[in-house]
Amino acid sequence: MTTRFGNPDRPNSYIGKTVPRPNAGRLVQGRGQYVDDIVLPRMVHVVFVRSPYAHAKIQGIDASEALAVKGVLRVFTGADIAAVCTPWVGVLAHLKGLKSPPEYAIAVDRAAWVGEPVAAVVASTRLAAEEAAALVDVDYDPLPEVTDMMTALDDATPVLHPDMGDNLAFERTHVEGDIDAAFASAHKVIEAHFKTGRHTGVTLEPRSILVDWNPGEGQMTAWHATQAPHMVQVVLAEHLGMPESRVRVICGDVGGSYGIKVHIYPDEVATAAIAKIMARPVKFIADRLESFTTDIHARDHEIWGRIAVAEDGEILAFDIDDWTAIGAYSVYPRTSAIEGNQVVNLCGGPYDFKNYRAKTTVVFQNKTPTSQYRAVGHPIAVTVTEGLVDMAAAALGMDPVAIRRRNLFADDAYPATSPAKMRFEGLSHHASLTKLVDLMDYDALRADQAAAKARGIVRGIGIASFIELTNPSPMMYGIGGARISAQDGCTVRMDPDGSIVAASSVTEQGQGTEAMLSQIVAEGVGVLPTQVRIVTGDTQSTPYGGGTWASRGAGIGGEAALQAAKALRNAILEVAGAMLQCPPDTLDIRDGAVVDMSDGADRMPLSELGRIVYFRGDTLPKGLPRELVQTRHYTPADYPFAFTNGVQASYVEVDTDTGHVKLLKHWCVEDCGRVINPQLVDEQIRGGIVQGLGAALFEELHYDAEGQLLNGSMADYLVPMAGEMPDMIIAHVETPTLESELGAKGAGEAGTAGAAAAVMNAINDALRPFGGEVTAMPFTPERVLRGLGKLQD
């Protein structure tokens, strides 16, 4: 058949066009179905008793008062759950030296962070369970806490897990080239110390799970707000002692994820274990307050960085020393070492230089565990890299745009390999930077900055180039022994009325998966997007796949959908050729009808073909294949990852008396390969930018020296609101990956990757004439004033 896919000039092509979300009407009418909306017969509620100590032995648990509360059915201890649920260890074989102790669904004899579950109360109502949970008397014996990452490896610091020998979870050093010689020969060497604030995702829908165990059928069904249903299926089956085929995970509507819902949480596994013990449906819905101490945290890093540059601005070397603390355990099964590992992989990423040294040191501490969160490691790497590049430009008296033009990988230099050994198939740094400069009207913006300065108004312009890792192959998790699929699958079926049903292993988390898939399937088959119904999030009815994470939905799930749709189209045309007595390759399918390929003349509606195949197959030739359902899977094989790239810029105003930073405007030019739905991509970029701006200016979880979270509520933990957000101008360069026919890369995390760095550079551009500088996020008024020397410790 003639390849028709992705021709945007064809009048009925749906690729590259904004198509409405098929689920939008249902959701805006309030007809979505989230886990907490589901009520089953005999359903009970579980509430967890959580440790108020960062580190303590559990000497005993007295549940007598709790059991006296009306409606309370059971109180479970860690030992009760451990009898039916094995512990897990969050390590990956390819992260050499990574270690973590066994973690139980409910702590058995020791609590290791504030908020760790130590008991579970099951009752007929949530109210009764909460009342009883407050009455459970736990006898704690407090233990010394490990809270400061920079002293975690000191001899005087207690060892959090004695069997581990020390508090080091993981360490990796990567060296390329002659670092010492590069720094010795440099015209300028710039050093800086960066800090990124620990924060969490604050998803609109909290973590939620409802599990039903049917002993008569030997079947467990879990309705779960998750990004990876098949991964959860594997974990529940393994640790609860069941065949995977007897665990069904259903992921319906999900109110935001951002990586928060891609992990295995002890309380969620405990909920499944309780359902198995009690043989009835058990529901757990985290409340907002406990989410702050139980949802994974991220971004807790301190980094010392150096850059060596020649007199003409050539980057000679980067030297990076990253420290991060991951809480009490490495989170299962993806591990908590990935973020530090990504810092090593991604620092210096956009630039063509030869000498590189990067080290990450990952330590345990008595705080909430950290793990993957939107744009894992990217914001840290981009902030360090772009911060050092801007500082180098200032030291050399170069314009920030000029130093980037001097050092970015040339757009015709691919394929290329970075000093960190990341393989790039094809990127567009220079084209993206050129487009950004034009969008900004850079010279006019500099003129506006100067005019504002003359009026006593302090403004700054910041630029940040970035790379984004998307479409991960089995080299990300499978190589380490984790049963996390890098492939995705799609089954596409034509029903008798000519409509199409596509079941995909990629999940819908609010990012527009259903719209994207409907466009691809419509294009591949030759029908209208409105004729395509998308089914996702059910391990029993969708093909096996990885789900939604690492910006892989369009690039991997979309390619599987395209190939299944094309296979269905070919199957339909083979039947149509037999019915119309003409060669199939003279026919096409357009807008839901079989037409002549040459002139587009209508020959037969798909509904008529469906009627014959399904109800009058006796009229078709014997032996004619008539499978109007096709399944295809796809996983990347040529490159470990599909890297995307882009560049962001921010224009800010700084009040040097108060330290307040006002965002005036933000730009992003991004290259995610083939753009399927421009509006969806722009929404993803804007949403990511908002989260990046939140990290830059607002979000930080504070702990005291005893490991107590000090701002675990929406009253104290600041998130960006609409009123603080600037206008955002989004544009694209398209460099499709050649590894797939679709050509799509990911776009879900690009906005987050570069936003904070652009803001930091803009603030420092504003402060530089005053001798000021900030490198510790978030850039609060206090930190800005300290950077100006107006506040002292």
GROMACS .gro file of C-alpha atoms in nm, residues 444-457 459 651:
model
   16
  444ALA     CA    1   1.414   4.544   2.153
  445LEU     CA    2   1.384   4.363   2.486
  446ARG     CA    3   1.736   4.469   2.580
  447ALA     CA    4   1.641   4.824   2.487
  448ASP     CA    5   1.332   4.801   2.708
  449GLN     CA    6   1.550   4.671   2.992
  450ALA     CA    7   1.782   4.971   2.953
  451ALA     CA    8   1.492   5.216   2.938
  452ALA     CA    9   1.345   5.065   3.254
  453LYS     CA   10   1.682   5.098   3.428
  454ALA     CA   11   1.683   5.468   3.344
  455ARG     CA   12   1.350   5.495   3.528
  456GLY     CA   13   1.489   5.309   3.830
  457ILE     CA   14   1.319   4.980   3.742
  459ARG     CA   15   1.467   4.403   3.498
  651TYR     CA   16   1.180   3.846   3.146
   0.00000   0.00000   0.00000
